[in-house]
Coordinates of C-alpha atoms and ligand atoms in Angstrom, one line a residue:
M81 CA 6.1 -32.3 -25.3
T82 CA 7.6 -33.0 -21.9
T83 CA 7.6 -30.0 -19.6
Q84 CA 11.2 -29.0 -18.7
H85 CA 12.3 -27.3 -15.5
H86 CA 15.9 -25.9 -15.1
F87 CA 17.6 -25.5 -11.8
D88 CA 21.2 -25.3 -10.5
V89 CA 20.5 -28.0 -8.0
L90 CA 17.8 -30.7 -7.9
I91 CA 17.3 -32.4 -4.4
I92 CA 15.1 -35.5 -4.5
G93 CA 13.6 -35.9 -1.0
T94 CA 12.6 -33.6 1.8
G95 CA 13.7 -35.5 4.9
S96 CA 16.2 -34.0 7.3
A97 CA 19.0 -34.7 4.8
G98 CA 17.2 -33.0 1.9
L99 CA 15.9 -30.0 3.9
M100 CA 19.2 -29.3 5.6
N101 CA 21.1 -29.6 2.3
A102 CA 18.8 -27.0 0.6
L103 CA 19.3 -24.6 3.5
Q104 CA 23.1 -24.9 3.4
L105 CA 23.4 -24.2 -0.4
S106 CA 24.4 -20.7 -1.4
D107 CA 21.5 -18.2 -1.8
N108 CA 22.6 -17.5 -5.4
L109 CA 21.8 -21.1 -6.5
S110 CA 18.3 -22.0 -7.7
V111 CA 17.2 -25.2 -5.9
A112 CA 14.3 -27.6 -6.7
L113 CA 13.3 -29.7 -3.7
I114 CA 10.9 -32.5 -4.6
A115 CA 8.9 -34.9 -2.5
K116 CA 6.8 -37.7 -3.7
D117 CA 4.3 -37.4 -0.8
K118 CA 3.5 -34.5 1.6
I119 CA 6.7 -32.6 2.3
L120 CA 7.0 -33.7 5.9
E121 CA 6.2 -37.4 5.3
G122 CA 9.3 -39.6 5.6
S123 CA 11.2 -41.3 8.3
S124 CA 12.8 -38.1 9.7
Y125 CA 9.5 -36.8 10.9
Y126 CA 8.9 -40.0 13.1
A127 CA 12.4 -40.0 14.7
Q128 CA 11.9 -40.4 18.4
G129 CA 15.1 -41.2 20.4
G130 CA 17.3 -38.3 19.2
I131 CA 20.6 -37.4 17.6
S132 CA 24.0 -38.4 19.0
A133 CA 26.8 -35.9 19.7
V134 CA 29.5 -35.5 22.3
L135 CA 28.0 -32.7 24.5
D136 CA 28.9 -33.9 28.0
E137 CA 32.2 -33.0 29.5
K138 CA 32.7 -36.7 30.7
D139 CA 32.3 -37.9 27.1
D140 CA 34.8 -37.5 24.2
F141 CA 35.1 -38.0 20.4
E142 CA 37.3 -41.1 20.7
S143 CA 34.6 -42.9 22.7
H144 CA 31.9 -42.0 20.2
I145 CA 34.1 -43.1 17.4
A146 CA 35.0 -46.4 19.2
D147 CA 31.4 -47.2 20.0
T148 CA 30.3 -46.5 16.4
L149 CA 33.0 -48.7 14.9
S150 CA 32.4 -51.5 17.4
T151 CA 28.6 -51.5 16.9
G152 CA 29.4 -51.7 13.1
V153 CA 31.5 -54.8 13.8
D154 CA 34.7 -53.5 12.2
L155 CA 33.2 -52.7 8.8
G156 CA 32.8 -49.0 9.3
N157 CA 35.2 -46.5 7.6
E158 CA 37.1 -44.9 10.4
T159 CA 37.8 -41.7 8.4
A160 CA 34.1 -41.2 7.7
V161 CA 33.1 -42.0 11.3
R162 CA 35.7 -39.6 12.7
F163 CA 34.5 -36.8 10.3
M164 CA 30.8 -37.4 11.4
V165 CA 31.6 -37.6 15.1
E166 CA 33.8 -34.4 15.1
Q167 CA 31.1 -32.5 13.1
A168 CA 28.3 -33.6 15.5
P169 CA 28.4 -30.6 17.9
S170 CA 28.2 -28.2 15.0
A171 CA 25.3 -30.3 13.5
I172 CA 23.5 -29.7 16.8
Q173 CA 24.2 -26.0 16.6
A174 CA 22.9 -25.9 13.0
L175 CA 19.7 -27.5 14.2
E176 CA 19.4 -25.1 17.1
K177 CA 20.0 -22.2 14.8
S178 CA 17.0 -23.4 12.7
G179 CA 14.8 -23.3 15.8
V180 CA 15.1 -26.8 17.3
V181 CA 15.0 -26.6 21.2
F182 CA 16.5 -29.7 22.6
T183 CA 15.3 -31.0 26.0
H184 CA 17.4 -29.6 28.9
K185 CA 17.9 -30.4 32.5
G186 CA 18.7 -27.1 34.0
S187 CA 21.2 -25.4 31.8
Q188 CA 22.6 -28.7 30.4
Y189 CA 21.3 -30.8 27.6
H190 CA 19.2 -33.8 28.9
L191 CA 21.2 -36.6 27.2
T192 CA 19.7 -40.0 27.0
T193 CA 21.4 -43.3 26.0
E194 CA 20.7 -46.2 23.7
G195 CA 22.2 -49.5 22.6
G196 CA 26.0 -49.4 21.9
H197 CA 26.7 -46.0 23.5
S198 CA 29.1 -46.1 26.4
N199 CA 28.1 -42.6 27.5
R200 CA 25.0 -40.5 27.6
R201 CA 25.2 -38.6 24.3
V202 CA 21.7 -38.6 22.7
A203 CA 20.2 -35.1 22.5
H204 CA 16.5 -35.1 22.0
V205 CA 13.3 -33.2 22.0
A206 CA 11.3 -35.4 24.4
D207 CA 10.3 -38.3 22.1
K208 CA 9.4 -36.0 19.1
T209 CA 12.9 -35.2 17.9
G210 CA 12.2 -35.8 14.2
Q211 CA 9.0 -33.7 14.3
S212 CA 10.7 -30.8 15.8
I213 CA 13.7 -31.0 13.3
Q214 CA 11.4 -31.3 10.3
T215 CA 9.0 -28.5 11.1
N216 CA 11.8 -26.1 11.9
L217 CA 13.9 -27.0 8.9
L218 CA 10.8 -26.6 6.7
A219 CA 9.9 -23.3 8.1
N220 CA 13.4 -22.0 7.3
V221 CA 13.2 -23.5 3.7
R222 CA 9.9 -21.7 3.1
N223 CA 11.6 -18.4 3.9
K224 CA 14.2 -18.8 1.2
T225 CA 13.4 -17.4 -2.2
N226 CA 16.0 -19.5 -4.1
I227 CA 14.3 -22.8 -3.1
T228 CA 11.1 -24.1 -4.9
L229 CA 9.2 -26.9 -3.3
F230 CA 7.4 -29.5 -5.4
E231 CA 5.1 -31.6 -3.4
G232 CA 3.6 -34.8 -4.9
F233 CA 6.4 -35.2 -7.5
I234 CA 7.9 -38.6 -7.7
A235 CA 11.3 -39.1 -9.4
I236 CA 11.2 -42.0 -11.9
D237 CA 14.8 -42.2 -13.3
L238 CA 17.9 -40.1 -13.4
L239 CA 18.9 -38.3 -16.6
T240 CA 22.4 -39.5 -17.2
K241 CA 24.8 -39.7 -20.2
N242 CA 28.4 -40.9 -20.1
N243 CA 28.5 -41.2 -16.4
Q244 CA 27.3 -37.7 -15.9
C245 CA 24.0 -36.8 -14.2
Y246 CA 21.8 -34.0 -15.5
G247 CA 18.7 -34.3 -13.3
A248 CA 15.7 -36.7 -13.4
Y249 CA 12.4 -37.6 -15.0
V250 CA 9.7 -36.9 -12.5
L251 CA 6.0 -37.8 -12.4
N252 CA 3.7 -35.0 -11.4
K253 CA 1.1 -37.0 -9.4
S254 CA -1.6 -34.3 -9.7
T255 CA -1.5 -34.2 -13.6
N256 CA -0.1 -37.7 -14.2
N257 CA 2.4 -36.1 -16.6
V258 CA 6.1 -36.9 -16.7
E259 CA 8.3 -33.7 -16.5
S260 CA 12.0 -33.4 -16.7
F261 CA 14.1 -31.5 -14.1
I262 CA 17.4 -30.5 -15.6
A263 CA 20.1 -29.5 -13.1
H264 CA 23.9 -29.0 -12.8
K265 CA 23.9 -31.1 -9.6
T266 CA 21.5 -33.8 -8.5
I267 CA 21.2 -34.9 -4.9
I268 CA 19.4 -38.1 -3.9
A269 CA 18.0 -37.8 -0.4
T270 CA 15.1 -40.4 -0.8
G271 CA 15.6 -42.2 2.5
G272 CA 15.8 -46.0 3.1
A273 CA 14.2 -49.2 1.8
S274 CA 12.6 -50.8 4.8
K275 CA 9.2 -51.0 3.0
V276 CA 10.6 -54.0 1.2
Y277 CA 9.8 -55.9 4.3
L278 CA 6.2 -56.8 5.4
Y279 CA 6.7 -55.4 8.9
T280 CA 8.5 -52.1 9.3
S281 CA 8.7 -49.1 11.5
N282 CA 9.0 -46.9 8.4
P283 CA 6.4 -44.8 6.7
D284 CA 5.2 -45.6 3.2
T285 CA 7.9 -43.4 1.5
S286 CA 10.8 -45.9 2.3
T287 CA 10.6 -47.9 -1.0
G288 CA 14.3 -47.7 -2.0
D289 CA 13.6 -45.4 -4.9
G290 CA 17.0 -43.6 -4.8
I291 CA 19.0 -46.8 -4.5
A292 CA 17.2 -48.4 -7.5
M293 CA 17.4 -45.2 -9.6
A294 CA 21.1 -44.9 -9.0
Y295 CA 21.7 -48.6 -9.7
R296 CA 19.9 -48.4 -13.0
S297 CA 22.2 -45.5 -14.0
G298 CA 25.4 -47.3 -13.1
G299 CA 25.7 -46.1 -9.5
R300 CA 27.8 -48.2 -7.1
I301 CA 25.8 -49.8 -4.4
I302 CA 27.4 -51.1 -1.2
N303 CA 26.5 -53.5 1.7
M304 CA 22.8 -53.8 1.0
E305 CA 22.6 -57.0 3.1
F306 CA 22.6 -55.0 6.3
T307 CA 19.0 -54.2 7.0
Q308 CA 18.5 -53.1 10.6
F309 CA 15.6 -54.6 12.5
H310 CA 14.5 -52.4 15.4
P311 CA 13.8 -54.7 18.4
T312 CA 10.7 -52.9 19.7
C313 CA 7.8 -52.0 17.5
L314 CA 4.4 -52.0 19.0
Y315 CA 2.6 -55.3 18.5
H316 CA -1.1 -54.5 18.1
P317 CA -3.5 -55.3 15.3
H318 CA -4.3 -51.6 14.7
A319 CA -0.9 -50.1 15.2
K320 CA 0.7 -49.6 11.8
S321 CA 4.5 -49.1 12.1
F322 CA 4.6 -47.6 15.5
L323 CA 8.1 -47.6 17.2
I324 CA 8.7 -47.9 20.9
S325 CA 12.0 -45.9 21.2
E326 CA 15.1 -47.6 22.4
S327 CA 15.6 -44.7 24.8
L328 CA 13.0 -46.4 27.0
R329 CA 15.6 -49.1 27.5
G330 CA 18.1 -46.3 27.9
E331 CA 16.1 -45.2 30.8
G332 CA 15.9 -48.7 32.3
A333 CA 13.0 -50.5 30.6
K334 CA 13.3 -54.3 30.7
L335 CA 12.4 -56.8 28.0
I336 CA 10.5 -59.8 29.3
L337 CA 8.9 -62.9 28.0
P338 CA 5.1 -63.6 28.3
T339 CA 6.1 -65.9 31.2
G340 CA 7.4 -62.9 33.1
E341 CA 11.1 -63.8 32.7
A342 CA 13.8 -61.3 31.7
F343 CA 16.1 -62.8 29.0
M344 CA 18.5 -60.3 27.6
H345 CA 21.2 -61.2 30.1
K346 CA 21.5 -64.6 28.5
Y347 CA 22.6 -63.1 25.2
D348 CA 24.9 -60.2 26.1
K349 CA 26.3 -58.7 29.3
R350 CA 25.0 -55.3 28.2
G351 CA 21.5 -56.7 28.5
E352 CA 18.8 -54.5 27.1
L353 CA 21.5 -52.0 25.9
A354 CA 23.4 -54.3 23.7
P355 CA 23.5 -53.2 20.0
R356 CA 20.3 -53.6 18.1
D357 CA 21.4 -56.6 16.0
I358 CA 21.9 -58.6 19.2
V359 CA 18.7 -57.6 20.9
A360 CA 16.6 -58.2 17.7
R361 CA 18.1 -61.6 17.2
A362 CA 17.5 -62.5 20.9
I363 CA 13.8 -61.6 20.7
D364 CA 13.5 -63.4 17.4
S365 CA 15.1 -66.5 18.9
E366 CA 12.9 -66.5 22.0
M367 CA 9.7 -66.0 19.9
K368 CA 10.6 -68.7 17.5
T369 CA 11.8 -71.3 19.9
Q370 CA 9.0 -70.8 22.5
G371 CA 6.2 -70.0 20.0
F372 CA 5.4 -66.5 21.4
D373 CA 3.7 -63.9 19.2
C374 CA 5.6 -61.0 20.9
V375 CA 7.6 -60.1 24.0
Y376 CA 7.0 -57.3 26.4
L377 CA 8.8 -54.1 27.4
D378 CA 8.3 -52.9 31.0
I379 CA 8.7 -49.3 32.1
S380 CA 6.0 -49.4 34.7
F381 CA 8.5 -48.7 37.5
K382 CA 8.5 -45.0 36.4
D383 CA 5.6 -42.8 37.5
K384 CA 3.0 -41.3 35.2
D385 CA 4.3 -37.7 35.4
W386 CA 7.9 -38.8 34.5
I387 CA 6.6 -40.9 31.6
Q388 CA 4.4 -38.1 30.3
S389 CA 7.2 -35.6 30.3
H390 CA 9.9 -37.9 28.7
F391 CA 7.7 -40.0 26.3
P392 CA 4.5 -38.1 25.6
T393 CA 4.0 -39.5 22.1
I394 CA 4.6 -43.1 23.1
D395 CA 2.4 -42.7 26.2
K396 CA -0.4 -41.2 24.1
K397 CA -0.2 -43.7 21.3
C398 CA -0.2 -46.7 23.6
A399 CA -3.1 -45.2 25.6
S400 CA -5.1 -45.0 22.4
F401 CA -4.8 -48.8 22.3
G402 CA -5.8 -49.2 25.9
I403 CA -2.2 -49.7 27.2
D404 CA -1.2 -47.5 30.2
I405 CA 2.6 -47.8 30.0
S406 CA 3.0 -46.5 33.6
Q407 CA 1.2 -49.7 34.7
D408 CA 0.9 -52.2 31.8
L409 CA 3.5 -54.1 29.8
I410 CA 4.0 -53.0 26.2
P411 CA 3.7 -55.8 23.6
V412 CA 6.6 -55.5 21.1
V413 CA 8.1 -57.3 18.1
P414 CA 11.1 -56.5 15.9
A415 CA 10.5 -54.9 12.5
A416 CA 12.6 -53.6 9.6
H417 CA 13.9 -50.2 10.5
Y418 CA 16.9 -48.9 8.7
T419 CA 19.0 -49.6 5.5
C420 CA 22.7 -49.5 6.4
G421 CA 23.8 -50.0 2.8
G422 CA 23.1 -47.7 -0.1
I423 CA 24.7 -45.5 -2.8
Q424 CA 28.4 -45.2 -2.4
A425 CA 29.2 -41.7 -1.3
D426 CA 32.5 -40.1 -0.4
I427 CA 33.2 -37.6 2.4
N428 CA 31.6 -34.9 0.3
A429 CA 28.6 -37.2 -0.4
H430 CA 29.6 -37.5 -4.1
S431 CA 28.8 -40.8 -5.8
N432 CA 30.7 -42.6 -8.6
I433 CA 28.5 -40.7 -11.2
N434 CA 29.6 -37.2 -11.9
S435 CA 27.4 -34.4 -10.4
L436 CA 25.3 -37.0 -8.5
Y437 CA 25.4 -36.9 -4.7
A438 CA 23.6 -39.1 -2.1
I439 CA 22.9 -38.0 1.4
G440 CA 21.0 -39.4 4.4
E441 CA 19.7 -43.0 4.7
V442 CA 20.0 -43.7 1.0
A443 CA 23.7 -43.2 1.0
H444 CA 26.5 -45.5 2.1
T445 CA 29.1 -43.2 3.5
G446 CA 30.7 -46.0 5.5
V447 CA 29.8 -44.6 8.9
H448 CA 27.5 -47.5 10.0
G449 CA 29.4 -50.6 8.9
A450 CA 27.5 -53.8 9.6
N451 CA 25.1 -52.3 12.1
R452 CA 24.1 -48.6 12.7
M453 CA 24.4 -47.4 16.3
A454 CA 21.2 -45.8 17.6
S455 CA 20.8 -42.0 16.9
N456 CA 23.7 -41.9 14.4
S457 CA 21.4 -41.6 11.5
L458 CA 19.9 -38.2 12.0
L459 CA 23.5 -37.2 12.7
E460 CA 24.7 -38.6 9.4
C461 CA 21.9 -36.8 7.6
I462 CA 22.8 -33.4 8.9
V463 CA 26.6 -33.8 8.7
F464 CA 26.7 -35.1 5.2
A465 CA 23.9 -32.7 4.0
K466 CA 26.2 -29.8 5.1
A467 CA 29.4 -31.4 3.6
C468 CA 27.6 -31.9 0.3
A469 CA 26.4 -28.3 0.2
N470 CA 29.8 -27.0 1.0
H471 CA 31.3 -29.0 -1.9
I472 CA 28.7 -27.7 -4.3
N473 CA 29.0 -24.1 -3.1
Q474 CA 32.8 -24.1 -3.9
Q475 CA 32.2 -25.0 -7.6
S476 CA 31.2 -22.8 -10.5
L477 CA 28.2 -24.5 -12.2
T478 CA 28.7 -24.0 -15.9
L479 CA 28.0 -27.4 -17.4
Q480 CA 26.1 -27.6 -20.7
H481 CA 23.5 -30.4 -20.8
P482 CA 22.8 -32.6 -23.8
E483 CA 19.3 -33.0 -25.3
F484 CA 17.2 -35.6 -23.7
D485 CA 14.4 -37.5 -25.4
D486 CA 10.8 -36.6 -24.3
W487 CA 9.3 -39.1 -22.1
D488 CA 7.7 -41.8 -24.3
A489 CA 4.2 -42.5 -23.3
S490 CA 3.0 -43.5 -26.8
R491 CA 2.6 -47.2 -26.1
A492 CA 1.1 -46.8 -22.7
S493 CA -2.6 -47.5 -22.1
L494 CA -4.5 -47.5 -18.8
S495 CA -4.2 -50.8 -17.0
R496 CA -7.2 -52.8 -16.1
E497 CA -5.1 -55.1 -14.0
K498 CA -4.2 -52.9 -11.1
V499 CA -4.6 -55.9 -8.8
M500 CA -1.3 -57.2 -10.3
V501 CA 0.6 -54.2 -8.8
T502 CA -1.0 -54.7 -5.3
H503 CA -0.4 -58.4 -5.4
L504 CA 3.2 -58.2 -6.4
W505 CA 3.9 -55.4 -3.8
D506 CA 2.6 -57.8 -1.1
E507 CA 4.4 -60.8 -2.5
V508 CA 7.8 -59.0 -2.6
R509 CA 7.4 -57.9 1.0
R510 CA 6.3 -61.3 2.2
I511 CA 9.3 -63.0 0.5
M512 CA 11.7 -60.6 2.1
W513 CA 10.1 -61.0 5.6
N514 CA 10.0 -64.8 5.4
F515 CA 13.2 -65.6 3.5
V516 CA 15.6 -62.6 4.0
G517 CA 14.8 -61.7 7.6
I518 CA 16.7 -61.5 10.9
V519 CA 18.1 -65.0 10.5
R520 CA 19.0 -66.2 6.9
S521 CA 20.1 -69.4 5.2
N522 CA 21.5 -70.2 1.8
K523 CA 18.4 -72.1 0.8
R524 CA 16.0 -69.3 1.7
L525 CA 18.2 -66.7 0.0
H526 CA 18.3 -68.7 -3.2
S527 CA 14.5 -69.2 -3.2
A528 CA 14.0 -65.5 -2.7
Q529 CA 16.4 -64.7 -5.5
M530 CA 14.6 -67.0 -8.0
R531 CA 11.1 -65.7 -7.2
L532 CA 12.2 -62.1 -7.2
A533 CA 13.7 -62.5 -10.7
Q534 CA 10.4 -63.7 -12.0
I535 CA 8.6 -60.8 -10.3
Q536 CA 11.1 -58.5 -11.9
N537 CA 10.1 -59.8 -15.4
E538 CA 6.4 -59.4 -14.6
V539 CA 7.0 -55.8 -13.4
D540 CA 9.1 -55.0 -16.5
E541 CA 6.4 -56.1 -18.8
Y542 CA 3.8 -54.2 -16.9
Y543 CA 6.0 -51.1 -17.0
R544 CA 6.4 -51.3 -20.8
L545 CA 2.7 -51.8 -21.5
Y546 CA 0.8 -49.5 -19.1
L547 CA 0.6 -45.9 -18.2
I548 CA 2.9 -45.1 -15.3
S549 CA 1.6 -44.5 -11.8
S550 CA 3.4 -43.9 -8.5
D551 CA 2.4 -47.4 -7.2
L552 CA 4.1 -48.9 -10.3
I553 CA 7.2 -46.7 -9.9
E554 CA 7.5 -47.8 -6.3
L555 CA 6.9 -51.5 -7.1
R556 CA 9.6 -51.4 -9.7
N557 CA 12.0 -49.9 -7.2
L558 CA 11.0 -52.2 -4.4
V559 CA 11.7 -55.3 -6.5
E560 CA 15.0 -53.9 -7.7
T561 CA 16.1 -53.0 -4.1
A562 CA 14.9 -56.4 -2.8
Q563 CA 17.1 -58.1 -5.4
L564 CA 20.1 -56.0 -4.4
I565 CA 19.6 -57.0 -0.7
V566 CA 19.4 -60.7 -1.6
K567 CA 22.3 -60.5 -4.0
S568 CA 24.5 -58.9 -1.4
A569 CA 23.4 -61.3 1.3
I570 CA 24.3 -64.2 -1.0
L571 CA 27.8 -62.7 -1.7
R572 CA 28.6 -62.4 2.0
K573 CA 30.0 -65.8 3.1
E574 CA 30.0 -65.0 6.8
S575 CA 27.8 -63.6 9.6
R576 CA 28.5 -60.1 10.7
G577 CA 26.4 -57.5 12.5
L578 CA 22.9 -57.4 11.1
H579 CA 23.6 -60.1 8.5
Y580 CA 23.2 -63.6 10.1
N581 CA 23.4 -66.6 7.9
E582 CA 23.0 -70.0 9.7
D583 CA 25.1 -71.7 7.0
Y584 CA 28.0 -69.3 7.8
P585 CA 27.6 -68.5 11.5
N586 CA 31.2 -67.2 12.0
T587 CA 32.6 -63.7 11.5
S588 CA 35.7 -63.8 9.3
H589 CA 38.9 -62.0 10.4
K590 CA 38.9 -59.6 7.4
A591 CA 36.0 -57.2 7.1
K592 CA 35.1 -56.5 3.5
D593 CA 32.4 -54.4 1.8
T594 CA 29.9 -56.0 -0.6
I595 CA 30.0 -53.9 -3.7
I596 CA 27.5 -54.2 -6.5
Ligands
FAD796 P1 13.5 -39.5 5.0 O1 13.3 -38.7 6.2 O2 12.9 -40.9 5.0 O3 13.0 -38.7 3.7 C1 12.9 -39.3 2.4 C2 12.3 -38.2 1.5 O4 12.4 -38.7 0.1 C3 10.8 -38.0 1.7 O5 10.6 -36.6 1.5 C4 10.2 -38.8 0.5 O6 8.9 -38.3 0.1 C5 11.2 -38.6 -0.6 N1 11.2 -39.5 -1.7 C6 11.5 -40.8 -1.6 N2 11.5 -41.4 -2.9 C7 11.2 -40.3 -3.7 C8 11.1 -40.2 -5.1 N3 11.2 -41.3 -5.9 N4 10.8 -39.0 -5.6 C9 10.6 -37.9 -4.8 N5 10.8 -38.0 -3.5 C10 11.1 -39.2 -2.9 N6 17.4 -42.0 13.6 C11 18.1 -41.4 14.5 O7 19.3 -41.0 14.3 N7 17.5 -41.1 15.7 C12 16.2 -41.5 16.0 O8 15.7 -41.2 17.0 C13 15.5 -42.2 15.0 N8 14.2 -42.6 15.2 C14 13.6 -43.2 14.2 C15 12.2 -43.6 14.4 C16 11.5 -44.1 13.3 C17 10.0 -44.5 13.5 C18 12.1 -44.3 12.1 C19 11.3 -44.9 10.9 C20 13.4 -44.0 11.9 C21 14.2 -43.4 12.9 N9 15.5 -43.1 12.8 C22 16.2 -42.4 13.8 C23 16.2 -43.2 11.5 C24 16.1 -41.8 10.8 O9 14.9 -41.2 11.2 C25 16.2 -41.9 9.3 O10 17.2 -42.7 8.9 C26 16.4 -40.5 8.7 O11 15.5 -39.6 9.2 C27 16.3 -40.6 7.2 O12 16.3 -39.3 6.7 P2 16.4 -39.0 5.2 O13 16.3 -37.5 5.0 O14 17.5 -39.7 4.6 O15 15.1 -39.7 4.6
SIN797 C1 14.7 -45.1 18.6 O1 14.2 -44.1 19.2 O2 14.6 -46.2 19.1 C2 15.2 -45.0 17.2 C3 16.5 -44.5 17.3 C4 17.3 -44.8 16.0 O3 16.8 -45.5 15.1 O4 18.4 -44.3 15.9

């Protein structure tokens, strides 16, 4: 018989969104927090640049709102953006209350800047903002007796009936048994889907699980074509997914070609601090037209002490590869970084399925539009995690749940063809990188669509026949999410923000969401 757990609230994911959400829920609610990997593993832990908020007296909410909407190329939802921006100072306070100590210059926050911001408004903890947020939030969670942590538990599918969510089927990775988690409210906080691309800044957890699970249950998915490519990931054969923060450019670092020439001024008058879509496309274009393997970032005009106090993590990582960033150029390339689309969520983070919420990168709250402005993601995580908790705290949780079938493992045998899973994983990621990358075309999108549909059939068959494993669960989600990205990209008959199709190079006058 399938083991059943009963909780008031099930939170799937322990990134900054999931942890903050758990902390904000009333103490009288029983909360299950599950993570498919180590609790701290996820994009949040690796966040470098910081979290944006109006904290300087020369800055104001209207400017943060205008920058966010303009970076999102008019597709953002102004109500949601305004809500997020106005809540930002209290999000910073909530983090400080949990123990995060932001970098200060004297008695003031040291605020840095990044692409798209017209004022310094990025609060940070040197270049380890995510690490500090995550370790502090987790320490607070561990002190709460109403929260139970489940590490190494991967959600497979949601338990839904008649458009109502009652929890999820979850694989306990240590026993390989499927268990059901029944809850009045379910919150998806599973992060993004950048692992669908061959090259990414993201950790292995970003396989689009939440988006795929919600979609399979009838969840509305929006704007999946907008994958953000971060312009500067370290280019080195042994550096897996290492980001070189945009805040280096915020502090004056220049992008240069292997020939020594600067080039960003040719593409945008804001140069290195143009929004990410523009910088990533410029690098891609220079690399493709001139046949370069990478470009370079130069911060060598700053002295060693300054670099070590502002960017200790980046300095140390580069040094481990023999690059002294106070003297040497840093080789960089763009890589998939952030999923702007996701599960449609309203201002309370509620989806179109009753009792199902989505927070953090997995959600589409409308704040990013066609391109996310730097450091607005941690902000979205914290603001909407709090809004979601407030919404749940105000309700009385009395819903009866129907009976759900036990997980059917009767037809499943152990696979002797595991190579299929690894091969298909790799194939999906290559297709996405080569055919659905920074610059797209109708032909490449349709080729990707055809091959991904075949892969989906192969994965479905494998899923029916063999015993479930976390690799198989992730592959199933990866191919589902890849198809959602391609389908959305095909539906958009224009270029806007992060989506550039050379067959429709213009931006239409009317901005419209892609809804699936
Ligand atoms: P994550 O932190 O990715 O957490 C996802 C959680 O879900 C993990 O616990 C994972 O185990 C769990 N999970 C996933 N699937 C399942 C499943 N099926 N079952 C159970 N658990 C599951 N943004 C900024 O605003 N500022 C920055 O400076 C910044 N720097 C960044 C640097 C890097 C290198 C990266 C990769 C991203 C950066 N971002 C930054 C983006 C930002 O960090 C992320 O968008 C944000 O942290 C996402 O938080 P999250 O809580 O939604 O998801
Ligand atoms: C960075 O530090 O460059 C990442 C910031 C972000 O993704 O918001």
